Tab-separated table of C-alpha atoms in Angstrom:
chain	number	residue	atom	x	y	z
A	1	MET	CA	36.153	111.610	-3.795
A	2	GLU	CA	37.394	108.147	-4.787
A	3	ILE	CA	40.566	106.675	-3.262
A	4	LYS	CA	42.054	103.382	-4.377
A	5	GLU	CA	45.222	101.832	-3.036
A	6	ASN	CA	47.016	98.524	-3.272
A	7	PHE	CA	50.609	97.459	-2.785
A	8	VAL	CA	51.835	99.134	-6.003
A	9	THR	CA	49.544	102.114	-6.684
A	10	PHE	CA	47.596	104.906	-5.017
A	11	LEU	CA	44.816	106.733	-6.882
A	12	TRP	CA	42.754	109.691	-5.627
A	13	ILE	CA	40.065	110.905	-8.017
A	14	GLU	CA	37.698	113.891	-7.713
A	15	ARG	CA	35.144	114.929	-10.325
A	16	GLY	CA	32.901	117.971	-10.865
A	17	ILE	CA	34.179	120.137	-8.046
A	18	CYS	CA	34.579	123.904	-7.842
A	19	LYS	CA	38.009	124.978	-8.970
A	20	SER	CA	38.355	127.018	-5.813
A	21	ASP	CA	37.872	123.869	-3.694
A	22	ILE	CA	40.931	122.170	-5.130
A	23	CYS	CA	43.117	122.886	-2.146
A	24	GLU	CA	46.889	123.294	-2.309
A	25	ASN	CA	47.348	121.778	1.158
A	26	ASP	CA	45.518	118.578	0.190
A	27	ILE	CA	48.014	117.978	-2.591
A	28	LYS	CA	51.047	119.109	-0.616
A	29	ARG	CA	50.443	116.709	2.274
A	30	TYR	CA	50.778	113.754	-0.091
A	31	VAL	CA	53.830	115.241	-1.785
A	32	LYS	CA	55.424	115.818	1.634
A	33	VAL	CA	55.243	112.140	2.609
A	34	LEU	CA	56.015	110.782	-0.846
A	35	GLY	CA	58.250	107.731	-0.630
A	36	SER	CA	61.789	108.231	-1.951
A	37	ASP	CA	61.288	105.687	-4.750
A	38	ASP	CA	57.633	106.495	-5.474
A	39	LYS	CA	56.513	108.470	-8.538
A	40	ALA	CA	53.536	110.885	-8.392
A	41	GLN	CA	51.590	112.946	-10.913
A	42	LEU	CA	48.588	115.280	-10.786
A	43	THR	CA	46.175	115.351	-13.755
A	44	ILE	CA	43.823	118.336	-14.208
A	45	MET	CA	40.611	117.713	-16.242
A	46	ASP	CA	37.884	119.970	-17.544
A	47	GLU	CA	34.149	119.530	-17.038
A	48	TYR	CA	34.070	116.915	-19.790
A	49	ASP	CA	36.758	114.814	-18.031
A	50	GLU	CA	39.244	115.578	-20.753
A	51	CYS	CA	42.840	115.977	-19.699
A	52	VAL	CA	44.028	119.570	-19.579
A	53	GLU	CA	47.482	119.215	-17.965
A	54	VAL	CA	49.633	116.657	-16.184
A	55	PHE	CA	52.065	117.723	-13.459
A	56	SER	CA	54.896	115.537	-12.145
A	57	LEU	CA	55.140	115.800	-8.366
A	58	SER	CA	58.037	113.451	-7.815
A	59	ASP	CA	60.778	116.028	-8.546
A	60	GLY	CA	59.150	118.925	-6.702
A	61	PHE	CA	55.814	120.677	-6.572
A	62	ASN	CA	54.866	124.159	-7.765
A	63	TRP	CA	51.280	125.098	-6.900
A	64	TYR	CA	51.544	128.284	-8.967
A	65	LEU	CA	51.614	126.254	-12.191
A	66	VAL	CA	48.559	124.263	-11.075
A	67	SER	CA	46.727	127.501	-10.219
A	68	GLU	CA	47.475	128.937	-13.656
A	69	CYS	CA	46.112	125.802	-15.296
A	70	LEU	CA	42.891	126.035	-13.270
A	71	ASP	CA	42.426	129.647	-14.331
A	72	GLU	CA	42.586	128.602	-17.975
A	73	ILE	CA	39.604	126.252	-17.584
A	74	ASP	CA	36.420	128.085	-18.620
A	75	SER	CA	34.057	126.007	-16.534
A	76	GLU	CA	33.680	126.634	-12.825
A	77	THR	CA	33.944	122.930	-12.197
A	78	ALA	CA	36.938	120.734	-12.808
A	79	GLY	CA	38.351	117.406	-11.854
A	80	PHE	CA	41.677	115.929	-10.952
A	81	GLU	CA	43.452	112.653	-10.402
A	82	LEU	CA	46.348	112.225	-8.011
A	83	HIS	CA	48.178	109.068	-9.093
A	84	ILE	CA	51.138	107.637	-7.146
A	85	GLN	CA	53.105	104.717	-8.567
A	86	LYS	CA	54.616	102.998	-5.551
A	87	SER	CA	57.978	101.285	-5.805
A	88	SER	CA	57.917	97.489	-5.766
A	89	THR	CA	61.604	97.274	-4.792
A	90	SER	CA	61.795	99.644	-1.844
A	91	GLU	CA	62.277	98.184	1.630
A	92	ILE	CA	59.475	100.438	2.886
A	93	MET	CA	56.006	100.505	1.372
A	94	THR	CA	54.306	103.848	1.989
A	95	VAL	CA	50.560	103.496	2.563
A	96	TYR	CA	48.864	106.838	1.768
A	97	SER	CA	45.287	105.878	2.653
A	98	TRP	CA	45.029	103.218	5.335
A	99	LYS	CA	41.260	102.865	4.847
A	100	ALA	CA	41.634	102.257	1.108
A	101	PHE	CA	44.575	99.934	1.663
A	102	PHE	CA	42.741	97.920	4.312
A	103	GLU	CA	39.761	97.540	1.985
A	104	TYR	CA	42.165	96.228	-0.645
A	105	ILE	CA	43.629	93.483	1.581
A	106	GLU	CA	40.137	92.569	2.834
A	107	ASN	CA	39.090	91.932	-0.760
A	108	LEU	CA	41.982	89.523	-1.306
A	109	ASN	CA	41.144	85.888	-0.763
A	110	LEU	CA	43.098	83.933	1.846
A	111	PHE	CA	45.495	82.382	-0.632
A	112	GLU	CA	46.236	85.743	-2.318
A	113	LEU	CA	46.732	87.497	1.020
A	114	LEU	CA	49.208	84.926	2.331
A	115	ASN	CA	51.127	84.984	-0.945
A	116	TRP	CA	51.214	88.796	-0.948
A	117	ILE	CA	52.629	88.890	2.591
A	118	TRP	CA	55.191	86.176	1.817
A	119	LYS	CA	56.444	88.021	-1.289
A	120	LEU	CA	57.187	91.116	0.797
A	121	ILE	CA	58.897	89.155	3.577
A	122	GLU	CA	60.876	87.043	1.106
A	123	ARG	CA	62.045	90.089	-0.877
A	124	CYS	CA	63.084	92.359	2.005
A	125	GLY	CA	63.362	89.970	4.947
A	126	LYS	CA	60.649	91.954	6.702
A	127	MET	CA	57.352	93.559	5.640
A	128	VAL	CA	57.480	97.294	6.499
A	129	LEU	CA	54.416	99.511	5.981
A	130	TYR	CA	54.746	103.242	6.657
A	131	VAL	CA	51.367	104.988	7.142
A	132	PRO	CA	52.215	108.692	7.484
A	133	LEU	CA	48.698	110.134	7.165
A	134	GLY	CA	45.788	109.613	9.508
A	135	GLU	CA	45.580	108.378	13.087
A	136	GLU	CA	48.426	106.957	15.137
A	137	LEU	CA	49.076	103.370	14.144
A	138	TYR	CA	51.626	100.810	15.268
A	139	VAL	CA	51.664	97.026	14.926
A	140	GLU	CA	54.781	94.867	15.182
A	141	THR	CA	55.470	91.166	14.757
A	142	LYS	CA	58.797	89.417	14.206
A	143	SER	CA	58.364	89.645	10.422
A	144	MET	CA	56.376	92.821	9.842
A	145	ILE	CA	55.872	96.317	11.147
A	146	VAL	CA	53.112	98.853	10.447
A	147	SER	CA	53.752	102.360	11.770
A	148	SER	CA	52.542	105.926	11.310
A	149	LYS	CA	55.911	107.273	12.538
A	150	MET	CA	59.120	106.776	10.597
A	151	GLU	CA	61.205	106.835	13.805
A	152	ASP	CA	59.366	103.712	14.987
A	153	VAL	CA	60.229	101.725	11.859
A	154	ASP	CA	62.664	98.895	12.605
A	155	TYR	CA	64.305	97.161	9.644
A	156	LYS	CA	66.084	94.515	11.677
A	157	GLU	CA	64.989	90.936	10.961
A	158	LYS	CA	63.995	88.938	14.019
A	159	ILE	CA	63.656	85.613	12.178
A	160	SER	CA	66.766	84.606	10.234
A	161	ALA	CA	66.557	82.600	7.013
A	162	GLN	CA	68.298	79.699	8.788
A	163	GLU	CA	65.740	79.685	11.630
A	164	ARG	CA	62.857	79.812	9.169
A	165	ASP	CA	64.277	77.010	6.996
A	166	LYS	CA	64.817	74.826	10.071
A	167	ILE	CA	61.208	75.225	11.263
A	168	VAL	CA	59.754	74.877	7.747
A	169	LYS	CA	61.708	71.652	7.217
A	170	LYS	CA	60.367	70.130	10.449
A	171	VAL	CA	56.793	71.195	9.632
A	172	ARG	CA	56.963	69.678	6.143
A	173	GLU	CA	58.228	66.407	7.614
A	174	ASN	CA	55.160	66.111	9.851
A	175	VAL	CA	52.244	67.678	7.944
A	176	TYR	CA	50.937	67.892	4.404
A	177	VAL	CA	49.673	71.169	2.952
A	178	LYS	CA	48.220	70.997	-0.549
A	179	ASP	CA	50.148	74.077	-1.672
A	180	ASP	CA	53.188	73.891	0.589
A	181	ARG	CA	54.572	77.229	-0.615
A	182	LEU	CA	52.452	78.748	2.154
A	183	ILE	CA	54.422	76.800	4.751
A	184	SER	CA	57.291	79.196	4.023
A	185	LEU	CA	55.260	81.410	6.344
A	186	ILE	CA	55.186	80.293	9.967
A	187	PRO	CA	52.831	81.239	12.849
A	188	GLU	CA	55.657	83.268	14.405
A	189	ASP	CA	55.389	85.731	11.491
A	190	PHE	CA	51.990	86.831	12.807
A	191	GLU	CA	52.640	86.791	16.548
A	192	ILE	CA	51.926	90.367	17.702
A	193	ILE	CA	54.754	91.803	19.808
A	194	GLU	CA	53.230	95.258	20.268
A	195	SER	CA	50.140	97.098	19.044
A	196	ARG	CA	49.054	100.715	19.553
A	197	GLY	CA	46.062	102.670	18.297
A	198	ASN	CA	42.621	101.528	17.245
A	199	ASN	CA	43.675	99.097	14.574
A	200	GLU	CA	41.706	96.343	12.833
A	201	PHE	CA	44.886	94.924	11.274
A	202	THR	CA	45.611	92.935	14.461
A	203	SER	CA	42.425	90.939	13.873
A	204	VAL	CA	43.681	89.995	10.391
A	205	LEU	CA	47.009	88.874	11.854
A	206	ASN	CA	45.259	86.737	14.476
A	207	HIS	CA	43.157	85.019	11.806
A	208	LEU	CA	46.214	84.336	9.632
A	209	GLN	CA	48.146	83.002	12.615
A	210	LEU	CA	45.257	80.679	13.437
A	211	VAL	CA	45.221	79.386	9.837
A	212	LEU	CA	48.956	78.595	9.932
A	213	CYS	CA	48.672	76.965	13.372
A	214	ILE	CA	45.959	74.675	12.007
A	215	ALA	CA	48.245	73.853	9.068
A	216	CYS	CA	51.186	73.070	11.387
A	217	LEU	CA	49.184	70.768	13.691
A	218	SER	CA	46.830	68.915	11.332
A	219	ASN	CA	47.788	65.913	9.232
A	220	TYR	CA	46.365	67.473	6.053
A	221	THR	CA	45.487	71.072	5.157
A	222	GLU	CA	44.135	72.782	2.067
A	223	ILE	CA	43.953	76.580	1.809
A	224	LYS	CA	40.780	77.708	0.059
A	225	GLU	CA	39.371	81.121	-0.901
A	226	TYR	CA	38.290	82.240	2.562
A	227	SER	CA	38.781	79.097	4.620
A	228	VAL	CA	41.167	76.298	5.468
A	229	ARG	CA	40.172	72.653	5.065
A	230	TYR	CA	41.785	70.388	7.704
A	231	ASP	CA	42.044	66.708	8.565
A	232	MET	CA	43.533	65.599	11.889
A	233	ARG	CA	43.871	61.986	12.992
A	234	GLY	CA	44.154	61.622	16.750
A	235	TYR	CA	42.214	59.451	19.157
A	236	LYS	CA	39.366	60.290	16.826
A	237	LEU	CA	39.191	61.721	13.319
A	238	VAL	CA	38.598	65.480	13.243
A	239	ASP	CA	37.975	67.107	9.882
A	240	GLY	CA	36.181	70.192	8.711
A	241	GLU	CA	36.660	73.718	7.467
A	242	TYR	CA	37.572	76.887	9.334
A	243	CYS	CA	36.371	80.118	7.678
A	244	ILE	CA	38.306	83.268	8.561
A	245	ARG	CA	35.045	85.248	8.417
A	246	ASP	CA	33.203	83.086	10.953
A	247	ALA	CA	34.490	84.877	14.058
A	248	LYS	CA	35.626	88.410	14.855
A	249	ASP	CA	37.977	87.712	17.770
A	250	VAL	CA	40.202	84.644	17.588
A	251	SER	CA	43.144	86.082	19.557
A	252	GLN	CA	42.703	83.689	22.505
A	253	THR	CA	42.538	80.557	20.345
A	254	SER	CA	45.401	81.645	18.070
A	255	GLY	CA	47.509	82.457	21.158
A	256	VAL	CA	47.012	78.990	22.661
A	257	LEU	CA	47.640	77.204	19.355
A	258	TYR	CA	50.766	79.317	18.790
A	259	LYS	CA	52.137	78.155	22.171
A	260	ILE	CA	51.454	74.559	21.152
A	261	VAL	CA	53.186	75.006	17.763
A	262	GLN	CA	56.209	76.604	19.457
A	263	TRP	CA	56.375	73.752	21.956
A	264	VAL	CA	56.260	71.131	19.199
A	265	TYR	CA	58.759	72.664	16.782
A	266	VAL	CA	61.030	74.748	19.025
A	267	ASP	CA	63.719	72.054	19.113
A	268	ASP	CA	64.619	68.770	17.428
A	269	PHE	CA	63.677	66.574	20.380
A	270	ASN	CA	60.759	64.159	19.900
A	271	VAL	CA	58.958	66.273	17.252
A	272	ILE	CA	57.095	63.261	15.834
A	273	ASP	CA	56.010	62.067	19.291
A	274	LYS	CA	54.922	65.594	20.249
A	275	CYS	CA	52.824	65.876	17.072
A	276	ASN	CA	51.092	62.580	17.860
A	277	ILE	CA	50.337	63.620	21.451
A	278	VAL	CA	49.008	67.024	20.318
A	279	ARG	CA	46.718	65.438	17.707
A	280	ASN	CA	45.433	62.852	20.168
A	281	ILE	CA	44.510	65.452	22.790
A	282	LEU	CA	43.222	68.177	20.433
A	283	SER	CA	40.947	65.629	18.743
A	284	LEU	CA	39.177	65.245	22.107
A	285	TYR	CA	38.740	68.997	22.584
A	286	ILE	CA	37.573	69.888	19.073
A	287	ARG	CA	33.911	68.976	18.776
A	288	LYS	CA	32.733	71.486	16.179
A	289	SER	CA	35.397	74.172	15.813
A	290	TRP	CA	39.031	75.006	16.553
A	291	LEU	CA	37.706	78.002	18.508
A	292	GLU	CA	36.830	75.547	21.291
A	293	ILE	CA	40.550	75.189	22.044
A	294	GLY	CA	41.551	77.000	25.241
A	295	GLN	CA	44.344	77.033	27.807
A	296	GLU	CA	43.102	73.757	29.326
A	297	ALA	CA	43.972	71.958	26.071
A	298	TYR	CA	47.560	73.208	26.263
A	299	THR	CA	47.782	72.121	29.918
A	300	ALA	CA	46.462	68.650	29.010
A	301	ILE	CA	49.066	68.323	26.236
A	302	ILE	CA	51.958	69.200	28.568
A	303	SER	CA	50.666	66.783	31.230
A	304	GLY	CA	50.181	64.030	28.649
A	305	TYR	CA	53.724	64.517	27.408
A	306	LYS	CA	55.119	64.243	30.945
A	307	VAL	CA	53.308	60.926	31.407
A	308	TYR	CA	54.691	59.774	28.055
A	309	LEU	CA	58.214	60.812	29.079
A	310	LYS	CA	57.943	58.893	32.371
A	311	SER	CA	57.073	55.651	30.587
A	312	SER	CA	59.704	56.427	27.964
A	313	VAL	CA	62.346	56.997	30.649
A	314	ASP	CA	61.634	53.568	32.170
A	315	ASN	CA	62.000	51.968	28.737
A	316	TYR	CA	65.066	54.091	28.038
A	317	LEU	CA	66.782	52.963	31.253
A	318	GLN	CA	65.944	49.345	30.484
A	319	ILE	CA	67.424	49.667	26.993
A	320	LYS	CA	70.460	51.466	28.404
A	321	ASN	CA	71.100	48.673	30.914
A	322	GLU	CA	70.766	46.094	28.138
A	323	VAL	CA	73.268	47.996	25.996
A	324	VAL	CA	75.745	48.389	28.847
A	325	ASP	CA	75.525	44.648	29.612
A	326	LYS	CA	76.064	43.845	25.938
A	327	ILE	CA	79.113	46.134	25.687
A	328	THR	CA	80.562	44.581	28.843
A	329	ASP	CA	80.033	41.052	27.472
A	330	ILE	CA	81.715	41.982	24.177
A	331	SER	CA	84.690	43.545	25.978
A	332	GLU	CA	85.021	40.487	28.214
A	333	LYS	CA	84.831	38.229	25.177
A	334	ILE	CA	87.730	40.087	23.541
A	335	VAL	CA	89.858	39.608	26.657
A	336	LEU	CA	88.903	35.918	26.932
A	337	VAL	CA	89.877	35.323	23.275
A	338	ALA	CA	93.199	37.089	23.885
A	339	GLU	CA	93.811	35.015	27.028
A	340	SER	CA	92.987	31.778	25.174
A	341	ILE	CA	95.388	32.518	22.322
A	342	SER	CA	98.042	33.775	24.739
A	343	THR	CA	97.762	30.497	26.633
A	344	ARG	CA	98.370	28.594	23.402
A	345	VAL	CA	101.467	30.716	22.706
A	346	ARG	CA	102.658	30.033	26.253
A	347	ASN	CA	102.059	26.300	25.800
A	348	ASN	CA	104.008	26.516	22.548
A	349	LEU	CA	106.978	27.923	24.451
A	350	LEU	CA	106.602	25.247	27.150
A	351	ALA	CA	106.601	22.513	24.489
A	352	LEU	CA	109.875	23.823	23.072
A	353	ALA	CA	111.325	24.076	26.576
A	354	SER	CA	110.281	20.453	27.227
A	355	PHE	CA	111.994	19.353	24.014
A	356	PHE	CA	115.284	20.984	25.014
A	357	ILE	CA	115.115	19.667	28.586
A	358	THR	CA	114.356	16.161	27.325
A	359	THR	CA	117.249	16.390	24.871
A	360	LEU	CA	119.583	17.484	27.642
A	361	VAL	CA	118.479	14.708	30.044
A	362	VAL	CA	118.648	11.913	27.454
A	363	ASN	CA	122.087	13.018	26.248
A	364	THR	CA	123.404	13.230	29.806
A	365	ILE	CA	122.145	9.753	30.692
A	366	SER	CA	123.541	8.189	27.545
A	367	THR	CA	127.012	9.786	27.777
A	368	GLU	CA	127.078	10.130	31.569
A	369	LYS	CA	128.375	13.679	31.081
A	370	ILE	CA	127.106	17.035	29.837
A	371	GLU	CA	128.926	17.535	26.564
A	372	ASN	CA	128.291	17.272	22.847
A	373	ILE	CA	124.578	17.790	23.492
A	374	PHE	CA	123.709	19.523	20.229
A	375	THR	CA	124.901	17.233	17.533
A	376	LYS	CA	124.246	18.079	13.924
A	377	ASP	CA	121.013	16.103	13.876
A	378	ILE	CA	119.726	17.547	17.142
A	379	THR	CA	120.661	21.085	16.072
A	380	VAL	CA	118.776	20.730	12.768
A	381	LEU	CA	115.818	19.197	14.579
A	382	SER	CA	115.827	22.035	17.123
A	383	TYR	CA	115.721	24.693	14.414
A	384	VAL	CA	112.905	22.799	12.642
A	385	PHE	CA	110.875	22.818	15.884
A	386	MET	CA	111.589	26.551	16.299
A	387	ILE	CA	110.388	27.265	12.739
A	388	ILE	CA	107.213	25.235	13.372
A	389	SER	CA	106.741	27.142	16.627
A	390	PHE	CA	107.117	30.449	14.776
A	391	GLY	CA	104.525	29.311	12.231
A	392	TYR	CA	102.175	28.438	15.081
A	393	LEU	CA	102.750	31.918	16.553
A	394	LEU	CA	101.792	33.493	13.228
A	395	LEU	CA	98.698	31.282	13.091
A	396	CYS	CA	97.670	32.428	16.590
A	397	ASN	CA	98.083	36.102	15.608
A	398	TRP	CA	96.024	35.556	12.441
A	399	GLU	CA	93.324	33.840	14.450
A	400	MET	CA	93.346	36.735	16.931
A	401	LYS	CA	92.886	39.182	14.057
A	402	LYS	CA	89.905	37.220	12.705
A	403	GLN	CA	88.323	37.022	16.162
A	404	LYS	CA	88.678	40.788	16.550
A	405	GLU	CA	87.005	41.376	13.180
A	406	LYS	CA	84.162	39.051	14.151
A	407	ILE	CA	83.660	40.830	17.477
A	408	GLN	CA	83.818	44.210	15.717
A	409	LYS	CA	80.934	43.138	13.443
A	410	ILE	CA	78.914	41.990	16.459
A	411	TYR	CA	79.596	45.331	18.154
A	412	GLU	CA	78.538	47.424	15.142
A	413	SER	CA	75.458	45.255	14.633
A	414	SER	CA	74.416	45.920	18.229
A	415	LYS	CA	74.471	49.647	17.434
A	416	GLN	CA	72.294	49.163	14.372
A	417	LEU	CA	69.685	47.299	16.432
A	418	TYR	CA	68.974	50.388	18.553
A	419	GLN	CA	68.806	53.003	15.798
A	420	ASP	CA	65.028	52.558	15.496
A	421	VAL	CA	64.425	53.375	19.179
A	422	LEU	CA	67.334	55.678	20.047
A	423	CYS	CA	68.729	58.753	18.338
A	424	GLU	CA	72.386	58.929	17.310
A	425	GLU	CA	73.312	61.117	20.272
A	426	ASP	CA	71.742	58.646	22.741
A	427	ILE	CA	73.574	55.729	21.124
A	428	ARG	CA	76.835	57.654	21.232
A	429	ASN	CA	76.326	58.515	24.926
A	430	ILE	CA	75.285	55.008	25.996
A	431	TYR	CA	78.204	53.439	24.124
A	432	CYS	CA	80.465	56.051	25.792
A	433	GLY	CA	81.940	56.989	22.435
A	434	ASP	CA	83.196	53.364	22.037
A	435	THR	CA	85.529	53.888	25.032
A	436	ILE	CA	84.711	50.569	26.758
A	437	TYR	CA	85.072	48.614	23.524
A	438	ASN	CA	88.342	50.313	22.592
A	439	GLU	CA	89.751	49.638	26.060
A	440	GLY	CA	88.942	45.924	25.666
A	441	ILE	CA	90.647	45.840	22.247
A	442	LYS	CA	93.691	47.632	23.652
A	443	LEU	CA	93.929	45.193	26.568
A	444	ALA	CA	93.782	42.218	24.176
A	445	ASP	CA	96.357	43.774	21.838
A	446	ASP	CA	98.710	44.516	24.732
A	447	MET	CA	98.410	40.936	25.950
A	448	MET	CA	99.226	39.490	22.524
A	449	LYS	CA	102.045	41.976	22.016
A	450	LYS	CA	103.604	40.975	25.331
A	451	TYR	CA	103.623	37.261	24.452
A	452	ASN	CA	104.873	37.938	20.902
A	453	ILE	CA	107.831	39.918	22.263
A	454	PHE	CA	108.531	37.261	24.886
A	455	TRP	CA	108.487	34.484	22.233
A	456	ILE	CA	110.801	36.416	19.872
A	457	VAL	CA	113.302	37.246	22.646
A	458	SER	CA	113.189	33.702	24.023
A	459	MET	CA	113.626	32.035	20.640
A	460	GLY	CA	116.368	34.493	19.727
A	461	VAL	CA	118.337	33.637	22.871
A	462	VAL	CA	117.751	29.888	22.444
A	463	GLY	CA	118.677	29.956	18.748
A	464	ILE	CA	121.913	31.833	19.401
A	465	GLY	CA	122.755	29.492	22.317
A	466	ILE	CA	122.244	26.367	20.163
A	467	TRP	CA	124.391	27.808	17.401
A	468	ILE	CA	127.241	28.664	19.809
A	469	LEU	CA	127.170	25.201	21.398
A	470	TYR	CA	127.079	23.474	18.018
A	471	MET	CA	130.051	25.490	16.692
A	472	ALA	CA	131.977	24.800	19.889
A	473	GLN	CA	131.520	21.054	19.413
A	474	LEU	CA	132.905	21.258	15.850
A	475	GLN	CA	136.140	22.676	17.207
């Protein structure tokens, strides 16, 4: 008996057997578990392997017709082919002979196997293999499930497209894989959640997970026929080739490396720094093979990162104090500029007040009485001084505007200086969302507004008073 199976076809061939040995139950058990979208046919052949009859089994099965066909064959021996065309669009792939199917995937090279798995995950969101015949079988990861019981099949995706894209993007930013289509797969796809039954498929998953972990942690990776070529630059250069056929059990190593990959890429915090620390430490542990990596390597990486964070925190606090001091200086500078210009506006008002007081005193001394103070000449001169004073006020406001723009540029430049060492969120937090700066601007604006209003009210009152006195003198 010859059985062949891959991801699109199943073929069972028997030659030169007694007609009486072609058993109805053997055929029926395949028909019973036939996938809803699969097509099946039974071909009866004579002793010369010539086709006698072809029966379609997809729309029902009638053994009586097969039995009649066998009776018509003169020879005592016959042959048959059971051919099942499996659907390439169904969410579930029915595997009719696990042994034949496993031989098929073992004969695929590494590149073909990874591509085959990715096509199924990409098309359906999850790779689902239903193995209804044979021993009990159950293997589950976040992206695939293999089960001998339909009730155990779970279609729900555990890795969303958004999660996958996020991880893939971060991996591609930190590593180079010669054919980066394979990075669409991630080590999490092969992390075994549950496994039951004597099943060699878990070993395949562990090997594939190890390959992807190597790709996610090395600087350079190239997937070959049955191996992965890697180059990792840490404290020392580590390069070589890992062959998936070199070791039978890699579950311990793949488990440790998976924890490391999860730790590096699980969030957006310090991914580049984490990659550098991992490569530095792993380069010290890998002498000949990645299989030398154990739990102690993971522990060393976590400890090394804590030491790195401690030194980084000291530098971070120093930078933060520098930034806070700079913000405070800028805010104080705004207030000082506002006070300086406000003082000049105040002096402007005092100069006008001195002019009017002097005019009043001189007129009183010369006439020995307080009357006819604002003659035509003095009135005109007073309004000229008021116009000049107003022009000076406008000049002070323009100068204040220019000073604010200059300080704004200094403030924004200070932010740019720290973008190489701090992330945007850190800069936003340290600068308190520009609260301190905005408060300084508001204080300066309020100060200038107060003096502007005071000048306008004062000059309005003085101008009206001069006009009333002048008109009174004319009468």
